[in-house]
Amino acid sequence: MDLEIIEQNDEFIIDAEYHLIDGQFVNTDGEIIQKEILKKSIEKQKLDDFYEAISTMNSLGINSNLRLIRARNGAKYFCIKIKENYTFNKVFRVDMRWLLENVALSDRAQIFLFRFQHYLHFPSNSIVVNSEHPTVEKLGEMMGVKENVTRKTLNELEKQGIIKTQQIANRRIVYFNPFLISSGGIIDVDTYRLFESSIYNSNNKFHITKRNVDGK
């Protein structure tokens, strides 16, 4: 078993027992700590963490590499990978939170997001059900609403830049904004181009994190 230690904040180390101030390590009483003593303390802490990791793995009854993450407040989290080799979506939490807190979406639009994010095709990020792009009528059936309501929902989401649609062979193909929810770590270039100017694209100078508090 391997133990990987990740420090999320280099200002506080070893469970906040020591602090780095003006290039020198001091303890909680303000006393300067020699590097040799600090090194021994770090090694002891790592050893303690390793034994704790072994105990954790034994209690779970699994054999896997363990990752130790130290949070900014000094809390420790022993973490393991789950469901490797399974398909998954990436949800960009900061952008999604901003969207839900700043954009007034109807209930049906929010339901649509939750209902169909699980049908995203990789790598196009389009909705695919049973190996084909569903019709608007089919989308409505899956939501339990009429076709005209589905069309209004699609128009609402597209107006807000959450989806894009393209009419291909009598089908309205629906693409999710990959800067909000992505079907993987990479995305088809054509899909990227559809959303390149999105405010949720971190490469865009108008990205939400570069806006003022009024969202302008």
mmCIF file of C-alpha atoms in Angstrom:
data_model
loop_
_atom_site.group_PDB
_atom_site.id
_atom_site.type_symbol
_atom_site.label_atom_id
_atom_site.label_comp_id
_atom_site.label_asym_id
_atom_site.label_seq_id
_atom_site.Cartn_x
_atom_site.Cartn_y
_atom_site.Cartn_z
ATOM 1 C CA MET A 1 0.000 0.000 0.000
ATOM 2 C CA ASP A 2 1.274 3.463 -0.909
ATOM 3 C CA LEU A 3 0.487 6.617 1.035
ATOM 4 C CA GLU A 4 0.549 9.914 -0.814
ATOM 5 C CA ILE A 5 0.538 13.050 1.318
ATOM 6 C CA ILE A 6 -0.833 16.277 -0.100
ATOM 7 C CA GLU A 7 -0.444 19.577 1.709
ATOM 8 C CA GLN A 8 -3.146 22.028 0.702
ATOM 9 C CA ASN A 9 -1.618 24.941 2.560
ATOM 10 C CA ASP A 10 2.095 25.345 3.278
ATOM 11 C CA GLU A 11 1.484 27.932 5.979
ATOM 12 C CA PHE A 12 0.220 25.322 8.414
ATOM 13 C CA ILE A 13 1.977 21.975 8.656
ATOM 14 C CA ILE A 14 1.906 19.004 10.982
ATOM 15 C CA ASP A 15 -1.652 19.604 12.163
ATOM 16 C CA ALA A 16 -0.924 23.302 12.778
ATOM 17 C CA GLU A 17 1.624 22.444 15.484
ATOM 18 C CA TYR A 18 4.185 24.654 13.756
ATOM 19 C CA HIS A 19 3.882 27.834 11.726
ATOM 20 C CA LEU A 20 6.133 29.403 9.103
ATOM 21 C CA ILE A 21 6.733 33.067 9.944
ATOM 22 C CA ASP A 22 9.263 35.263 8.123
ATOM 23 C CA GLY A 23 11.114 32.223 6.840
ATOM 24 C CA GLN A 24 11.432 30.591 10.285
ATOM 25 C CA PHE A 25 9.414 27.803 11.872
ATOM 26 C CA VAL A 26 7.919 28.562 15.260
ATOM 27 C CA ASN A 27 5.731 26.487 17.561
ATOM 28 C CA THR A 28 2.414 27.543 19.038
ATOM 29 C CA ASP A 29 4.269 29.313 21.875
ATOM 30 C CA GLY A 30 6.216 31.456 19.414
ATOM 31 C CA GLU A 31 9.512 29.629 19.970
ATOM 32 C CA ILE A 32 11.808 29.203 16.961
ATOM 33 C CA ILE A 33 12.232 25.542 16.020
ATOM 34 C CA GLN A 34 15.480 24.229 14.527
ATOM 35 C CA LYS A 35 15.138 22.489 11.171
ATOM 36 C CA GLU A 36 16.633 19.252 12.532
ATOM 37 C CA ILE A 37 13.952 19.051 15.216
ATOM 38 C CA LEU A 38 11.301 19.974 12.694
ATOM 39 C CA LYS A 39 12.506 17.277 10.296
ATOM 40 C CA LYS A 40 12.255 14.616 13.009
ATOM 41 C CA SER A 41 8.766 15.817 13.883
ATOM 42 C CA ILE A 42 7.716 15.640 10.236
ATOM 43 C CA GLU A 43 9.092 12.118 9.840
ATOM 44 C CA LYS A 44 7.302 11.024 13.011
ATOM 45 C CA GLN A 45 4.083 12.597 11.749
ATOM 46 C CA LYS A 46 4.408 10.775 8.422
ATOM 47 C CA LEU A 47 5.026 7.500 10.238
ATOM 48 C CA ASP A 48 1.989 8.065 12.451
ATOM 49 C CA ASP A 49 -0.054 8.893 9.358
ATOM 50 C CA PHE A 50 1.139 5.704 7.669
ATOM 51 C CA TYR A 51 0.122 3.515 10.599
ATOM 52 C CA GLU A 52 -3.225 5.291 10.757
ATOM 53 C CA ALA A 53 -3.631 4.670 7.034
ATOM 54 C CA ILE A 54 -2.987 0.945 7.471
ATOM 55 C CA SER A 55 -5.553 0.802 10.257
ATOM 56 C CA THR A 56 -8.069 2.628 8.062
ATOM 57 C CA MET A 57 -7.557 0.255 5.138
ATOM 58 C CA ASN A 58 -7.857 -2.791 7.381
ATOM 59 C CA SER A 59 -11.112 -1.495 8.835
ATOM 60 C CA LEU A 60 -12.499 -1.031 5.313
ATOM 61 C CA GLY A 61 -11.308 -4.460 4.243
ATOM 62 C CA ILE A 62 -9.787 -3.203 0.993
ATOM 63 C CA ASN A 63 -6.322 -3.056 -0.502
ATOM 64 C CA SER A 64 -5.708 0.157 -2.391
ATOM 65 C CA ASN A 65 -3.361 3.104 -2.481
ATOM 66 C CA LEU A 66 -4.330 5.764 0.017
ATOM 67 C CA ARG A 67 -4.066 9.519 -0.349
ATOM 68 C CA LEU A 68 -3.793 11.764 2.689
ATOM 69 C CA ILE A 69 -5.098 15.271 2.166
ATOM 70 C CA ARG A 70 -4.511 17.978 4.728
ATOM 71 C CA ALA A 71 -7.150 20.680 4.553
ATOM 72 C CA ARG A 72 -6.444 24.353 5.138
ATOM 73 C CA ASN A 73 -7.823 24.123 8.664
ATOM 74 C CA GLY A 74 -5.441 21.276 9.523
ATOM 75 C CA ALA A 75 -8.008 18.497 9.228
ATOM 76 C CA LYS A 76 -6.809 15.198 7.765
ATOM 77 C CA TYR A 77 -8.681 13.119 5.218
ATOM 78 C CA PHE A 78 -7.646 9.632 4.154
ATOM 79 C CA CYS A 79 -8.940 9.205 0.618
ATOM 80 C CA ILE A 80 -9.180 6.336 -1.856
ATOM 81 C CA LYS A 81 -10.194 6.159 -5.495
ATOM 82 C CA ILE A 82 -13.650 4.780 -6.186
ATOM 83 C CA LYS A 83 -15.197 3.050 -9.202
ATOM 84 C CA GLU A 84 -12.096 3.136 -11.381
ATOM 85 C CA ASN A 85 -12.644 2.351 -15.084
ATOM 86 C CA TYR A 86 -16.263 3.544 -14.894
ATOM 87 C CA THR A 87 -17.676 6.338 -17.036
ATOM 88 C CA PHE A 88 -18.406 9.586 -15.224
ATOM 89 C CA ASN A 89 -19.303 13.245 -15.649
ATOM 90 C CA LYS A 90 -17.272 16.183 -14.430
ATOM 91 C CA VAL A 91 -19.321 18.861 -12.708
ATOM 92 C CA PHE A 92 -17.557 22.197 -12.364
ATOM 93 C CA ARG A 93 -18.878 23.122 -8.957
ATOM 94 C CA VAL A 94 -17.910 26.803 -8.810
ATOM 95 C CA ASP A 95 -19.559 27.546 -12.148
ATOM 96 C CA MET A 96 -22.637 25.448 -11.361
ATOM 97 C CA ARG A 97 -23.078 27.137 -7.991
ATOM 98 C CA TRP A 98 -22.764 30.543 -9.635
ATOM 99 C CA LEU A 99 -25.345 29.528 -12.232
ATOM 100 C CA LEU A 100 -27.871 28.254 -9.700
ATOM 101 C CA GLU A 101 -27.379 31.252 -7.409
ATOM 102 C CA ASN A 102 -27.442 33.972 -10.081
ATOM 103 C CA VAL A 103 -29.631 32.693 -12.911
ATOM 104 C CA ALA A 104 -33.366 32.343 -12.313
ATOM 105 C CA LEU A 105 -34.139 28.986 -13.903
ATOM 106 C CA SER A 106 -37.619 27.522 -13.976
ATOM 107 C CA ASP A 107 -38.268 24.282 -12.132
ATOM 108 C CA ARG A 108 -38.625 22.408 -15.413
ATOM 109 C CA ALA A 109 -35.239 23.720 -16.604
ATOM 110 C CA GLN A 110 -33.554 22.513 -13.426
ATOM 111 C CA ILE A 111 -35.295 19.154 -13.752
ATOM 112 C CA PHE A 112 -34.071 18.901 -17.342
ATOM 113 C CA LEU A 113 -30.477 19.474 -16.212
ATOM 114 C CA PHE A 114 -30.676 16.735 -13.616
ATOM 115 C CA ARG A 115 -32.673 14.343 -15.795
ATOM 116 C CA PHE A 116 -30.423 14.365 -18.837
ATOM 117 C CA GLN A 117 -26.904 14.997 -17.554
ATOM 118 C CA HIS A 118 -26.692 11.222 -17.097
ATOM 119 C CA TYR A 119 -27.162 10.690 -20.843
ATOM 120 C CA LEU A 120 -24.214 12.742 -22.060
ATOM 121 C CA HIS A 121 -22.267 11.148 -24.884
ATOM 122 C CA PHE A 122 -18.482 11.140 -24.749
ATOM 123 C CA PRO A 123 -16.804 13.115 -26.227
ATOM 124 C CA SER A 124 -19.520 15.177 -27.973
ATOM 125 C CA ASN A 125 -21.322 16.076 -24.713
ATOM 126 C CA SER A 126 -24.644 15.687 -26.504
ATOM 127 C CA ILE A 127 -27.697 13.860 -25.158
ATOM 128 C CA VAL A 128 -27.814 10.285 -26.434
ATOM 129 C CA VAL A 129 -30.463 7.767 -25.356
ATOM 130 C CA ASN A 130 -30.227 4.145 -26.495
ATOM 131 C CA SER A 131 -27.438 5.009 -28.944
ATOM 132 C CA GLU A 132 -29.349 7.784 -30.718
ATOM 133 C CA HIS A 133 -30.191 11.441 -30.317
ATOM 134 C CA PRO A 134 -33.737 11.582 -28.930
ATOM 135 C CA THR A 135 -36.444 13.672 -30.545
ATOM 136 C CA VAL A 136 -37.958 16.589 -28.660
ATOM 137 C CA GLU A 137 -41.039 14.426 -28.227
ATOM 138 C CA LYS A 138 -38.933 11.672 -26.640
ATOM 139 C CA LEU A 139 -37.253 14.167 -24.297
ATOM 140 C CA GLY A 140 -40.703 15.316 -23.216
ATOM 141 C CA GLU A 141 -41.827 11.750 -22.565
ATOM 142 C CA MET A 142 -38.789 11.155 -20.371
ATOM 143 C CA MET A 143 -39.586 14.323 -18.415
ATOM 144 C CA GLY A 144 -43.294 13.578 -18.256
ATOM 145 C CA VAL A 145 -44.285 16.807 -20.033
ATOM 146 C CA LYS A 146 -45.783 17.746 -23.390
ATOM 147 C CA GLU A 147 -43.646 18.521 -26.419
ATOM 148 C CA ASN A 148 -44.429 22.250 -26.370
ATOM 149 C CA VAL A 149 -43.262 22.457 -22.743
ATOM 150 C CA THR A 150 -40.054 20.672 -23.687
ATOM 151 C CA ARG A 151 -39.425 23.163 -26.488
ATOM 152 C CA LYS A 152 -39.911 26.064 -24.089
ATOM 153 C CA THR A 153 -37.472 24.424 -21.670
ATOM 154 C CA LEU A 154 -34.859 23.949 -24.395
ATOM 155 C CA ASN A 155 -35.260 27.570 -25.471
ATOM 156 C CA GLU A 156 -34.861 28.764 -21.880
ATOM 157 C CA LEU A 157 -31.702 26.730 -21.308
ATOM 158 C CA GLU A 158 -30.226 27.768 -24.638
ATOM 159 C CA LYS A 159 -30.927 31.429 -23.937
ATOM 160 C CA GLN A 160 -28.923 31.105 -20.704
ATOM 161 C CA GLY A 161 -25.996 29.430 -22.482
ATOM 162 C CA ILE A 162 -26.469 26.161 -20.605
ATOM 163 C CA ILE A 163 -27.135 24.115 -23.731
ATOM 164 C CA LYS A 164 -26.815 24.534 -27.489
ATOM 165 C CA THR A 165 -29.025 22.838 -30.052
ATOM 166 C CA GLN A 166 -28.444 21.984 -33.696
ATOM 167 C CA GLN A 167 -31.047 20.815 -36.192
ATOM 168 C CA ILE A 168 -29.631 17.758 -37.967
ATOM 169 C CA ALA A 169 -31.720 15.325 -40.030
ATOM 170 C CA ASN A 170 -35.006 16.423 -38.447
ATOM 171 C CA ARG A 171 -33.547 16.001 -34.971
ATOM 172 C CA ARG A 172 -32.835 18.818 -32.534
ATOM 173 C CA ILE A 173 -29.472 17.688 -31.149
ATOM 174 C CA VAL A 174 -28.891 18.958 -27.605
ATOM 175 C CA TYR A 175 -25.375 19.697 -26.337
ATOM 176 C CA PHE A 176 -24.619 20.459 -22.696
ATOM 177 C CA ASN A 177 -22.189 23.259 -21.913
ATOM 178 C CA PRO A 178 -18.957 21.330 -21.143
ATOM 179 C CA PHE A 179 -17.748 24.169 -18.923
ATOM 180 C CA LEU A 180 -20.595 23.316 -16.556
ATOM 181 C CA ILE A 181 -20.969 19.557 -16.941
ATOM 182 C CA SER A 182 -18.634 17.492 -19.087
ATOM 183 C CA SER A 183 -18.820 13.834 -20.108
ATOM 184 C CA GLY A 184 -15.102 13.468 -19.441
ATOM 185 C CA GLY A 185 -11.777 15.212 -19.055
ATOM 186 C CA ILE A 186 -11.589 16.034 -22.767
ATOM 187 C CA ILE A 187 -14.210 17.243 -25.204
ATOM 188 C CA ASP A 188 -14.814 17.166 -28.952
ATOM 189 C CA VAL A 189 -13.401 20.248 -30.691
ATOM 190 C CA ASP A 190 -16.679 20.963 -32.482
ATOM 191 C CA THR A 191 -18.487 21.005 -29.143
ATOM 192 C CA TYR A 192 -15.817 23.284 -27.697
ATOM 193 C CA ARG A 193 -16.385 25.719 -30.552
ATOM 194 C CA LEU A 194 -20.114 25.799 -29.795
ATOM 195 C CA PHE A 195 -19.407 27.059 -26.265
ATOM 196 C CA GLU A 196 -16.080 28.823 -26.791
ATOM 197 C CA SER A 197 -17.486 32.248 -25.895
ATOM 198 C CA SER A 198 -19.356 30.951 -22.831
ATOM 199 C CA ILE A 199 -18.988 32.940 -19.604
ATOM 200 C CA TYR A 200 -18.217 29.605 -17.950
ATOM 201 C CA ASN A 201 -15.119 29.093 -20.116
ATOM 202 C CA SER A 202 -12.189 29.975 -17.854
ATOM 203 C CA ASN A 203 -10.209 31.102 -20.934
ATOM 204 C CA ASN A 204 -12.845 33.736 -21.626
ATOM 205 C CA LYS A 205 -12.039 37.216 -20.309
ATOM 206 C CA PHE A 206 -15.689 37.465 -19.288
ATOM 207 C CA HIS A 207 -15.545 34.282 -17.182
ATOM 208 C CA ILE A 208 -17.667 34.508 -14.035
ATOM 209 C CA THR A 209 -14.605 34.562 -11.744
ATOM 210 C CA LYS A 210 -13.400 37.716 -13.521
ATOM 211 C CA ARG A 211 -16.677 39.557 -13.027
ATOM 212 C CA ASN A 212 -17.565 41.961 -10.253
ATOM 213 C CA VAL A 213 -19.989 41.184 -7.446
ATOM 214 C CA ASP A 214 -22.919 42.292 -9.587
ATOM 215 C CA GLY A 215 -22.066 39.632 -12.154
ATOM 216 C CA LYS A 216 -21.377 42.205 -14.888
#
